[in-house]
Amino acid sequence: MKKTIPIAQIEEKVRGWTALVQVLDRSHILVSEENPTISCRRFVFVDLDGTRVSTVAYNENIPPSSTHLIPLKKYYVSGATLKKATESDKIGPYHFTWTINHNTFIEPYEDGLVEEMFWPIEYQKFGNLQRFIDTEDLQNIQGLVAHAFDVKEIGLQTISRDIVLVNNERIPIILTLWNTYVANEGYQLASTVSAGNVVLAMRVKVTTLHGLSLSTRAGSSILINPPIPEAAILRQWYLQEQAVVADLVATEAYKNTSVLLPPPHPKDIKIVQTLVSPNNEPGEESEMQTANPKACIQAVAGETMGKDDALASNPLSRNFKNGKNTIGNVDDFHGAECSGTYPTKKIVAEQSIINDKPKKARISK
């Protein structure tokens, strides 16, 4: 085993460091809107101490890093470029971001054991998703693929595909994939529905498109059959409840709001007249103003839930400027902001960004 140091100890003055990390997250390939010749892919690494770092690879360094940096796998990494993180870049207490360059060395870590998570991925129950309808509080969910609809073309520049997910709550919900997610994860899921694939979808938006549904955003991440115990438990449940799942699809329960929107928990119910407090000072926001408006219309306070630290501080949870599947300039990349629209059908193939004679990140075989 190589000698490694924790991420927290890696600073600009440290030389010759090697870290053992797990790939917690990986984005799709993104193209700069200001300079189409610049492409990038973002990663989140975490070490055994739970320290996370935002990492990015540009242009010719994307293919080698993408081939080997597989979500939830572990690697030895050394030689990345450190940059002081801004507040919008930071993930937790670590003060730097990493950039993969042609001197970065990446070597798979093989211990022969089932993947152990350095950092637990928390996901939301389907029954709680109504709390986040049409908010920017993006959610992580896990579900089993029960059905896949055909690809839809929306105008000339956008494509989408609806996937029906179900879990052991017996709630079916539609996850709408857009553009590159259609071409990549969507194609794989649609062609293997009978396999009972488990999907871990991270940073997806809760919408009212189908009564209650989910939608990918530019920074979403879709993991298929993640090697975690919860996925194995869900698949075992499916093997015992296939008839139930088939009935939920056949009866189109994914459109039934009585199924998708269960009665609120008693603690979430407020009498309408109590939503505006008479004790508020002038100019002070009332509970009605700060709660989810849709929840208030239903006379549900929908208690404001803080974003999970792993989600709220993750720069991948932000979408990109001007509502496009693109990013701004290189310097702004780590802190890029987002939108939920997908105006372009352009799919960026990993091979298309390889230069004639690129300097690639060195990968140990």
mmCIF file of C-alpha atoms in Angstrom:
data_model
loop_
_atom_site.group_PDB
_atom_site.id
_atom_site.type_symbol
_atom_site.label_atom_id
_atom_site.label_comp_id
_atom_site.label_asym_id
_atom_site.label_seq_id
_atom_site.Cartn_x
_atom_site.Cartn_y
_atom_site.Cartn_z
ATOM 1 C CA MET A 1 0.000 0.000 0.000
ATOM 2 C CA LYS A 2 1.322 3.432 -0.942
ATOM 3 C CA LYS A 3 2.134 6.062 1.638
ATOM 4 C CA THR A 4 -0.633 8.645 1.542
ATOM 5 C CA ILE A 5 -1.637 11.772 3.419
ATOM 6 C CA PRO A 6 -5.158 13.055 4.165
ATOM 7 C CA ILE A 7 -6.685 15.632 1.820
ATOM 8 C CA ALA A 8 -6.849 18.119 4.700
ATOM 9 C CA GLN A 9 -3.028 18.163 4.893
ATOM 10 C CA ILE A 10 -2.514 18.836 1.179
ATOM 11 C CA GLU A 11 -1.678 22.505 0.652
ATOM 12 C CA GLU A 12 0.210 24.534 -1.957
ATOM 13 C CA LYS A 13 3.504 24.234 -0.075
ATOM 14 C CA VAL A 14 3.275 20.420 0.167
ATOM 15 C CA ARG A 15 5.259 18.581 -2.519
ATOM 16 C CA GLY A 16 5.254 14.965 -3.643
ATOM 17 C CA TRP A 17 1.929 14.160 -1.998
ATOM 18 C CA THR A 18 -0.297 11.172 -2.752
ATOM 19 C CA ALA A 19 -3.888 10.847 -1.551
ATOM 20 C CA LEU A 20 -6.173 7.827 -1.415
ATOM 21 C CA VAL A 21 -9.577 9.057 -2.559
ATOM 22 C CA GLN A 22 -12.977 7.767 -3.552
ATOM 23 C CA VAL A 23 -14.849 9.356 -6.466
ATOM 24 C CA LEU A 24 -18.012 10.573 -4.809
ATOM 25 C CA ASP A 25 -19.394 12.286 -7.895
ATOM 26 C CA ARG A 26 -18.709 12.908 -11.598
ATOM 27 C CA SER A 27 -20.461 15.347 -13.924
ATOM 28 C CA HIS A 28 -21.133 15.048 -17.634
ATOM 29 C CA ILE A 29 -18.694 16.757 -19.997
ATOM 30 C CA LEU A 30 -19.462 20.464 -20.227
ATOM 31 C CA VAL A 31 -18.553 23.030 -22.883
ATOM 32 C CA SER A 32 -17.740 26.679 -22.196
ATOM 33 C CA GLU A 33 -20.307 29.078 -23.623
ATOM 34 C CA GLU A 34 -17.683 31.818 -23.920
ATOM 35 C CA ASN A 35 -15.077 29.613 -25.571
ATOM 36 C CA PRO A 36 -16.401 26.424 -27.242
ATOM 37 C CA THR A 37 -12.855 25.063 -27.463
ATOM 38 C CA ILE A 38 -12.821 24.616 -23.677
ATOM 39 C CA SER A 39 -14.435 21.473 -22.277
ATOM 40 C CA CYS A 40 -14.339 20.220 -18.734
ATOM 41 C CA ARG A 41 -15.574 17.542 -16.385
ATOM 42 C CA ARG A 42 -16.007 17.887 -12.657
ATOM 43 C CA PHE A 43 -15.424 15.375 -9.891
ATOM 44 C CA VAL A 44 -15.835 15.292 -6.137
ATOM 45 C CA PHE A 45 -13.234 13.267 -4.249
ATOM 46 C CA VAL A 46 -13.477 12.188 -0.616
ATOM 47 C CA ASP A 47 -10.932 10.491 1.626
ATOM 48 C CA LEU A 48 -11.223 8.132 4.583
ATOM 49 C CA ASP A 49 -11.516 11.084 6.980
ATOM 50 C CA GLY A 50 -14.554 12.386 5.090
ATOM 51 C CA THR A 51 -12.753 15.452 3.682
ATOM 52 C CA ARG A 52 -14.083 16.334 0.231
ATOM 53 C CA VAL A 53 -12.486 18.301 -2.596
ATOM 54 C CA SER A 54 -13.905 19.679 -5.843
ATOM 55 C CA THR A 55 -11.778 18.574 -8.800
ATOM 56 C CA VAL A 56 -11.892 19.449 -12.505
ATOM 57 C CA ALA A 57 -10.262 18.145 -15.700
ATOM 58 C CA TYR A 58 -10.058 20.201 -18.898
ATOM 59 C CA ASN A 59 -9.875 19.317 -22.588
ATOM 60 C CA GLU A 60 -7.246 16.644 -23.344
ATOM 61 C CA ASN A 61 -7.152 15.547 -19.697
ATOM 62 C CA ILE A 62 -10.840 14.602 -19.683
ATOM 63 C CA PRO A 63 -10.688 11.249 -21.570
ATOM 64 C CA PRO A 64 -7.955 9.615 -19.448
ATOM 65 C CA SER A 65 -9.425 10.868 -16.194
ATOM 66 C CA SER A 66 -12.963 9.872 -17.194
ATOM 67 C CA THR A 67 -11.888 6.366 -18.161
ATOM 68 C CA HIS A 68 -10.386 5.659 -14.767
ATOM 69 C CA LEU A 69 -12.195 7.937 -12.331
ATOM 70 C CA ILE A 70 -15.379 5.911 -11.982
ATOM 71 C CA PRO A 71 -17.950 7.000 -9.367
ATOM 72 C CA LEU A 72 -17.580 5.187 -6.027
ATOM 73 C CA LYS A 73 -14.258 3.609 -7.031
ATOM 74 C CA LYS A 74 -11.037 4.381 -5.133
ATOM 75 C CA TYR A 75 -7.768 5.729 -6.497
ATOM 76 C CA TYR A 76 -4.351 6.993 -5.576
ATOM 77 C CA VAL A 77 -4.056 10.551 -6.892
ATOM 78 C CA SER A 78 -0.995 12.794 -6.919
ATOM 79 C CA GLY A 79 0.297 15.840 -8.755
ATOM 80 C CA ALA A 80 -2.964 17.751 -9.220
ATOM 81 C CA THR A 81 -2.784 21.546 -9.301
ATOM 82 C CA LEU A 82 -4.124 23.260 -6.188
ATOM 83 C CA LYS A 83 -6.112 26.481 -6.318
ATOM 84 C CA LYS A 84 -7.466 28.470 -3.387
ATOM 85 C CA ALA A 85 -11.208 27.816 -3.182
ATOM 86 C CA THR A 86 -13.712 30.635 -2.998
ATOM 87 C CA GLU A 87 -16.662 30.313 -0.644
ATOM 88 C CA SER A 88 -18.830 29.134 -3.544
ATOM 89 C CA ASP A 89 -16.249 26.490 -4.482
ATOM 90 C CA LYS A 90 -15.678 24.964 -1.071
ATOM 91 C CA ILE A 91 -17.003 21.589 -0.071
ATOM 92 C CA GLY A 92 -16.845 21.537 3.685
ATOM 93 C CA PRO A 93 -13.763 22.919 5.482
ATOM 94 C CA TYR A 94 -11.069 22.163 2.861
ATOM 95 C CA HIS A 95 -9.694 25.406 1.379
ATOM 96 C CA PHE A 96 -8.506 24.240 -2.055
ATOM 97 C CA THR A 97 -9.796 22.855 -5.344
ATOM 98 C CA TRP A 98 -7.804 20.466 -7.539
ATOM 99 C CA THR A 99 -7.213 20.567 -11.286
ATOM 100 C CA ILE A 100 -6.112 17.417 -13.115
ATOM 101 C CA ASN A 101 -3.221 18.187 -15.484
ATOM 102 C CA HIS A 102 -0.792 16.237 -17.670
ATOM 103 C CA ASN A 103 1.435 15.620 -14.628
ATOM 104 C CA THR A 104 -1.358 14.187 -12.506
ATOM 105 C CA PHE A 105 -0.852 10.522 -11.652
ATOM 106 C CA ILE A 106 -3.922 8.328 -11.113
ATOM 107 C CA GLU A 107 -3.728 4.695 -10.038
ATOM 108 C CA PRO A 108 -6.664 2.422 -9.161
ATOM 109 C CA TYR A 109 -6.736 1.186 -5.565
ATOM 110 C CA GLU A 110 -7.591 -2.485 -5.404
ATOM 111 C CA ASP A 111 -8.268 -4.096 -2.046
ATOM 112 C CA GLY A 112 -10.404 -6.965 -3.326
ATOM 113 C CA LEU A 113 -13.296 -5.954 -1.098
ATOM 114 C CA VAL A 114 -16.786 -4.698 -1.834
ATOM 115 C CA GLU A 115 -16.714 -0.918 -2.158
ATOM 116 C CA GLU A 116 -16.927 0.781 1.213
ATOM 117 C CA MET A 117 -18.197 4.336 1.211
ATOM 118 C CA PHE A 118 -15.795 6.915 2.621
ATOM 119 C CA TRP A 119 -18.728 9.340 2.736
ATOM 120 C CA PRO A 120 -22.363 8.156 3.014
ATOM 121 C CA ILE A 121 -24.719 9.307 0.267
ATOM 122 C CA GLU A 122 -28.003 10.375 1.807
ATOM 123 C CA TYR A 123 -31.145 10.267 -0.309
ATOM 124 C CA GLN A 124 -34.713 11.408 0.115
ATOM 125 C CA LYS A 125 -37.785 9.219 0.585
ATOM 126 C CA PHE A 126 -40.294 9.513 -2.262
ATOM 127 C CA GLY A 127 -43.006 10.341 0.271
ATOM 128 C CA ASN A 128 -41.126 13.488 1.310
ATOM 129 C CA LEU A 129 -40.482 14.896 -2.160
ATOM 130 C CA GLN A 130 -43.572 17.139 -2.168
ATOM 131 C CA ARG A 131 -41.764 19.329 0.355
ATOM 132 C CA PHE A 132 -39.343 20.419 -2.374
ATOM 133 C CA ILE A 133 -41.703 21.013 -5.319
ATOM 134 C CA ASP A 134 -40.363 23.703 -7.667
ATOM 135 C CA THR A 135 -37.664 24.826 -5.246
ATOM 136 C CA GLU A 136 -33.928 24.957 -5.875
ATOM 137 C CA ASP A 137 -33.396 22.415 -3.087
ATOM 138 C CA LEU A 138 -32.162 19.604 -5.331
ATOM 139 C CA GLN A 139 -32.510 16.071 -4.014
ATOM 140 C CA ASN A 140 -30.788 12.690 -4.094
ATOM 141 C CA ILE A 141 -33.095 9.711 -4.638
ATOM 142 C CA GLN A 142 -32.768 5.978 -5.193
ATOM 143 C CA GLY A 143 -35.254 3.925 -7.177
ATOM 144 C CA LEU A 144 -35.627 0.876 -9.369
ATOM 145 C CA VAL A 145 -36.369 1.280 -13.088
ATOM 146 C CA ALA A 146 -39.871 -0.046 -13.729
ATOM 147 C CA HIS A 147 -40.553 1.408 -17.183
ATOM 148 C CA ALA A 148 -38.976 3.600 -19.865
ATOM 149 C CA PHE A 149 -40.902 5.728 -22.355
ATOM 150 C CA ASP A 150 -39.755 6.634 -25.855
ATOM 151 C CA VAL A 151 -37.498 9.595 -26.514
ATOM 152 C CA LYS A 152 -39.360 12.849 -27.155
ATOM 153 C CA GLU A 153 -38.125 15.694 -29.334
ATOM 154 C CA ILE A 154 -39.121 19.114 -28.055
ATOM 155 C CA GLY A 155 -38.662 21.540 -30.908
ATOM 156 C CA LEU A 156 -35.456 21.184 -32.881
ATOM 157 C CA GLN A 157 -32.911 21.401 -30.108
ATOM 158 C CA THR A 158 -34.108 19.441 -27.082
ATOM 159 C CA ILE A 159 -34.745 15.772 -26.358
ATOM 160 C CA SER A 160 -36.062 14.068 -23.247
ATOM 161 C CA ARG A 161 -36.953 10.624 -21.965
ATOM 162 C CA ASP A 162 -39.190 9.697 -19.037
ATOM 163 C CA ILE A 163 -38.134 6.829 -16.779
ATOM 164 C CA VAL A 164 -40.500 5.413 -14.142
ATOM 165 C CA LEU A 165 -38.772 4.692 -10.844
ATOM 166 C CA VAL A 166 -40.271 2.872 -7.880
ATOM 167 C CA ASN A 167 -38.995 2.001 -4.420
ATOM 168 C CA ASN A 168 -40.134 -0.005 -1.413
ATOM 169 C CA GLU A 169 -42.566 2.772 -0.478
ATOM 170 C CA ARG A 170 -44.556 1.526 -3.499
ATOM 171 C CA ILE A 171 -44.584 5.028 -4.941
ATOM 172 C CA PRO A 172 -43.827 5.219 -8.685
ATOM 173 C CA ILE A 173 -42.374 8.501 -9.897
ATOM 174 C CA ILE A 174 -41.195 9.774 -13.272
ATOM 175 C CA LEU A 175 -37.614 10.934 -13.694
ATOM 176 C CA THR A 176 -37.237 13.041 -16.846
ATOM 177 C CA LEU A 177 -33.811 12.825 -18.454
ATOM 178 C CA TRP A 178 -32.670 15.620 -20.764
ATOM 179 C CA ASN A 179 -30.246 15.697 -23.707
ATOM 180 C CA THR A 180 -26.902 14.117 -22.772
ATOM 181 C CA TYR A 181 -28.618 12.117 -20.028
ATOM 182 C CA VAL A 182 -30.916 10.678 -22.715
ATOM 183 C CA ALA A 183 -28.014 9.643 -24.928
ATOM 184 C CA ASN A 184 -25.984 8.103 -22.122
ATOM 185 C CA GLU A 185 -27.800 6.814 -19.034
ATOM 186 C CA GLY A 186 -31.226 6.943 -20.708
ATOM 187 C CA TYR A 187 -30.263 4.611 -23.528
ATOM 188 C CA GLN A 188 -28.740 2.085 -21.144
ATOM 189 C CA LEU A 189 -31.727 2.119 -18.792
ATOM 190 C CA ALA A 190 -34.317 1.887 -21.576
ATOM 191 C CA SER A 191 -32.612 -1.104 -23.173
ATOM 192 C CA THR A 192 -32.337 -3.048 -19.897
ATOM 193 C CA VAL A 193 -35.637 -2.391 -18.103
ATOM 194 C CA SER A 194 -36.212 -6.091 -17.453
ATOM 195 C CA ALA A 195 -32.906 -6.288 -15.559
ATOM 196 C CA GLY A 196 -34.328 -4.356 -12.620
ATOM 197 C CA ASN A 197 -31.620 -1.703 -12.569
ATOM 198 C CA VAL A 198 -31.268 0.457 -9.483
ATOM 199 C CA VAL A 199 -30.661 4.164 -10.069
ATOM 200 C CA LEU A 200 -29.092 6.617 -7.656
ATOM 201 C CA ALA A 201 -29.946 10.078 -9.018
ATOM 202 C CA MET A 202 -28.150 12.958 -7.344
ATOM 203 C CA ARG A 203 -29.127 16.640 -7.455
ATOM 204 C CA VAL A 204 -32.385 16.245 -9.365
ATOM 205 C CA LYS A 205 -35.162 18.823 -9.265
ATOM 206 C CA VAL A 206 -38.643 18.071 -7.901
ATOM 207 C CA THR A 207 -41.256 19.388 -10.353
ATOM 208 C CA THR A 208 -44.996 19.289 -11.077
ATOM 209 C CA LEU A 209 -44.559 18.195 -14.693
ATOM 210 C CA HIS A 210 -46.437 14.930 -14.056
ATOM 211 C CA GLY A 211 -48.251 15.911 -10.877
ATOM 212 C CA LEU A 212 -45.066 15.169 -8.973
ATOM 213 C CA SER A 213 -41.931 14.162 -10.824
ATOM 214 C CA LEU A 214 -38.176 14.581 -11.005
ATOM 215 C CA SER A 215 -35.968 16.187 -13.618
ATOM 216 C CA THR A 216 -32.248 16.207 -14.317
ATOM 217 C CA ARG A 217 -30.387 19.493 -14.236
ATOM 218 C CA ALA A 218 -27.064 20.341 -15.845
ATOM 219 C CA GLY A 219 -25.190 19.262 -12.702
ATOM 220 C CA SER A 220 -27.160 16.087 -11.956
ATOM 221 C CA SER A 221 -25.448 12.720 -11.643
ATOM 222 C CA ILE A 222 -26.997 9.338 -12.449
ATOM 223 C CA LEU A 223 -25.388 6.180 -11.052
ATOM 224 C CA ILE A 224 -26.681 2.838 -12.308
ATOM 225 C CA ASN A 225 -26.518 -0.123 -9.908
ATOM 226 C CA PRO A 226 -24.248 1.584 -7.376
ATOM 227 C CA PRO A 227 -22.262 -0.918 -5.274
ATOM 228 C CA ILE A 228 -23.898 0.036 -1.995
ATOM 229 C CA PRO A 229 -25.923 -2.149 0.401
ATOM 230 C CA GLU A 230 -29.100 -0.083 -0.036
ATOM 231 C CA ALA A 231 -29.174 -0.843 -3.763
ATOM 232 C CA ALA A 232 -28.884 -4.581 -3.113
ATOM 233 C CA ILE A 233 -31.732 -4.393 -0.590
ATOM 234 C CA LEU A 234 -33.946 -2.548 -3.085
ATOM 235 C CA ARG A 235 -33.292 -5.092 -5.811
ATOM 236 C CA GLN A 236 -34.125 -7.946 -3.432
ATOM 237 C CA TRP A 237 -37.395 -6.183 -2.614
ATOM 238 C CA TYR A 238 -38.152 -5.943 -6.331
ATOM 239 C CA LEU A 239 -37.609 -9.668 -6.876
ATOM 240 C CA GLN A 240 -40.297 -10.340 -4.272
ATOM 241 C CA GLU A 241 -42.695 -7.609 -5.441
ATOM 242 C CA GLN A 242 -42.488 -7.712 -9.242
ATOM 243 C CA ALA A 243 -46.246 -8.168 -9.571
ATOM 244 C CA VAL A 244 -46.876 -5.079 -7.442
ATOM 245 C CA VAL A 245 -44.445 -3.009 -9.506
ATOM 246 C CA ALA A 246 -46.008 -4.200 -12.767
ATOM 247 C CA ASP A 247 -49.463 -3.203 -11.491
ATOM 248 C CA LEU A 248 -48.255 0.281 -10.528
ATOM 249 C CA VAL A 249 -47.024 0.779 -14.088
ATOM 250 C CA ALA A 250 -50.092 -0.767 -15.735
ATOM 251 C CA THR A 251 -52.472 1.453 -13.752
ATOM 252 C CA GLU A 252 -50.315 4.530 -14.449
ATOM 253 C CA ALA A 253 -49.990 5.227 -10.752
ATOM 254 C CA TYR A 254 -47.112 7.575 -11.595
ATOM 255 C CA LYS A 255 -49.818 10.055 -12.719
ATOM 256 C CA ASN A 256 -52.062 9.544 -9.690
ATOM 257 C CA THR A 257 -51.632 12.475 -7.307
ATOM 258 C CA SER A 258 -53.338 10.563 -4.509
ATOM 259 C CA VAL A 259 -50.411 8.140 -4.698
ATOM 260 C CA LEU A 260 -47.715 10.725 -5.387
ATOM 261 C CA LEU A 261 -48.899 13.236 -2.789
ATOM 262 C CA PRO A 262 -49.646 11.344 0.429
ATOM 263 C CA PRO A 263 -51.437 13.148 3.279
ATOM 264 C CA PRO A 264 -49.084 15.504 5.122
ATOM 265 C CA HIS A 265 -47.672 14.580 8.476
ATOM 266 C CA PRO A 266 -49.734 16.141 11.300
ATOM 267 C CA LYS A 267 -46.778 18.261 12.434
ATOM 268 C CA ASP A 268 -46.681 19.886 8.967
ATOM 269 C CA ILE A 269 -50.330 20.980 9.020
ATOM 270 C CA LYS A 270 -51.101 24.555 10.019
ATOM 271 C CA ILE A 271 -54.386 26.369 10.294
ATOM 272 C CA VAL A 272 -54.335 28.996 7.547
ATOM 273 C CA GLN A 273 -54.892 31.921 9.922
ATOM 274 C CA THR A 274 -51.824 30.911 11.932
ATOM 275 C CA LEU A 275 -49.531 31.090 8.912
ATOM 276 C CA VAL A 276 -49.270 34.870 9.302
ATOM 277 C CA SER A 277 -48.141 35.768 12.795
ATOM 278 C CA PRO A 278 -49.691 38.938 14.261
ATOM 279 C CA ASN A 279 -46.517 39.402 16.310
ATOM 280 C CA ASN A 280 -44.277 40.043 13.304
ATOM 281 C CA GLU A 281 -42.507 43.387 13.259
ATOM 282 C CA PRO A 282 -43.053 45.624 10.198
ATOM 283 C CA GLY A 283 -41.004 44.335 7.291
ATOM 284 C CA GLU A 284 -40.407 41.000 9.019
ATOM 285 C CA GLU A 285 -41.124 37.911 6.948
ATOM 286 C CA SER A 286 -43.865 35.633 8.228
ATOM 287 C CA GLU A 287 -43.813 31.845 8.150
ATOM 288 C CA MET A 288 -46.170 32.051 5.171
ATOM 289 C CA GLN A 289 -43.578 34.034 3.260
ATOM 290 C CA THR A 290 -40.664 31.770 4.044
ATOM 291 C CA ALA A 291 -42.385 28.437 3.480
ATOM 292 C CA ASN A 292 -42.743 26.707 0.116
ATOM 293 C CA PRO A 293 -45.653 28.635 -1.508
ATOM 294 C CA LYS A 294 -47.170 25.481 -2.984
ATOM 295 C CA ALA A 295 -47.112 23.816 0.403
ATOM 296 C CA CYS A 296 -48.831 26.870 1.905
ATOM 297 C CA ILE A 297 -51.584 26.795 -0.703
ATOM 298 C CA GLN A 298 -52.305 23.275 0.481
ATOM 299 C CA ALA A 299 -52.321 24.609 4.068
ATOM 300 C CA VAL A 300 -49.142 22.700 4.720
ATOM 301 C CA ALA A 301 -46.290 24.592 6.290
ATOM 302 C CA GLY A 302 -43.804 22.229 4.675
ATOM 303 C CA GLU A 303 -41.199 23.032 7.288
ATOM 304 C CA THR A 304 -38.186 24.618 5.714
ATOM 305 C CA MET A 305 -35.546 21.928 5.555
ATOM 306 C CA GLY A 306 -31.915 22.980 5.345
ATOM 307 C CA LYS A 307 -29.927 21.493 2.514
ATOM 308 C CA ASP A 308 -27.806 18.557 3.502
ATOM 309 C CA ASP A 309 -24.241 19.770 3.867
ATOM 310 C CA ALA A 310 -23.023 17.295 1.302
ATOM 311 C CA LEU A 311 -25.563 18.656 -1.195
ATOM 312 C CA ALA A 312 -25.683 22.337 -0.354
ATOM 313 C CA SER A 313 -21.935 22.818 -0.385
ATOM 314 C CA ASN A 314 -21.345 20.642 -3.438
ATOM 315 C CA PRO A 315 -20.562 22.906 -6.410
ATOM 316 C CA LEU A 316 -22.069 20.296 -8.724
ATOM 317 C CA SER A 317 -25.469 21.184 -7.254
ATOM 318 C CA ARG A 318 -25.406 24.494 -9.106
ATOM 319 C CA ASN A 319 -26.573 24.802 -12.691
ATOM 320 C CA PHE A 320 -24.969 26.840 -15.395
ATOM 321 C CA LYS A 321 -25.267 30.425 -16.550
ATOM 322 C CA ASN A 322 -27.881 31.622 -19.035
ATOM 323 C CA GLY A 323 -29.900 28.413 -18.863
ATOM 324 C CA LYS A 324 -27.600 26.409 -21.101
ATOM 325 C CA ASN A 325 -25.720 23.146 -20.855
ATOM 326 C CA THR A 326 -22.575 25.215 -20.857
ATOM 327 C CA ILE A 327 -20.304 26.934 -18.396
ATOM 328 C CA GLY A 328 -18.715 30.348 -18.275
ATOM 329 C CA ASN A 329 -14.994 30.951 -18.477
ATOM 330 C CA VAL A 330 -12.446 28.607 -16.957
ATOM 331 C CA ASP A 331 -11.865 30.724 -13.854
ATOM 332 C CA ASP A 332 -15.590 30.782 -13.083
ATOM 333 C CA PHE A 333 -16.054 27.053 -13.567
ATOM 334 C CA HIS A 334 -15.854 25.883 -9.960
ATOM 335 C CA GLY A 335 -18.504 28.384 -8.910
ATOM 336 C CA ALA A 336 -20.730 28.255 -11.992
ATOM 337 C CA GLU A 337 -24.429 28.741 -11.431
ATOM 338 C CA CYS A 338 -27.257 26.894 -13.026
ATOM 339 C CA SER A 339 -30.652 26.773 -14.674
ATOM 340 C CA GLY A 340 -33.061 23.996 -15.422
ATOM 341 C CA THR A 341 -33.548 24.584 -19.127
ATOM 342 C CA TYR A 342 -31.954 22.516 -21.856
ATOM 343 C CA PRO A 343 -32.086 24.507 -25.095
ATOM 344 C CA THR A 344 -29.544 22.511 -27.038
ATOM 345 C CA LYS A 345 -29.659 18.968 -28.376
ATOM 346 C CA LYS A 346 -25.919 19.035 -28.956
ATOM 347 C CA ILE A 347 -24.307 15.977 -27.401
ATOM 348 C CA VAL A 348 -20.632 16.270 -26.566
ATOM 349 C CA ALA A 349 -18.878 12.980 -27.202
ATOM 350 C CA GLU A 350 -15.782 12.385 -25.120
ATOM 351 C CA GLN A 351 -13.808 11.524 -28.243
ATOM 352 C CA SER A 352 -14.645 14.867 -29.866
ATOM 353 C CA ILE A 353 -12.609 16.863 -27.381
ATOM 354 C CA ILE A 354 -9.345 15.027 -27.946
ATOM 355 C CA ASN A 355 -6.728 17.164 -29.682
ATOM 356 C CA ASP A 356 -4.387 15.762 -32.302
ATOM 357 C CA LYS A 357 -1.458 15.482 -29.891
ATOM 358 C CA PRO A 358 -2.794 16.023 -26.392
ATOM 359 C CA LYS A 359 -0.853 15.789 -23.171
ATOM 360 C CA LYS A 360 -2.896 13.293 -21.204
ATOM 361 C CA ALA A 361 -2.948 12.640 -17.496
ATOM 362 C CA ARG A 362 -0.674 9.705 -16.780
ATOM 363 C CA ILE A 363 -2.661 6.645 -15.798
ATOM 364 C CA SER A 364 -1.067 3.614 -14.187
ATOM 365 C CA LYS A 365 -2.223 0.402 -15.807
#
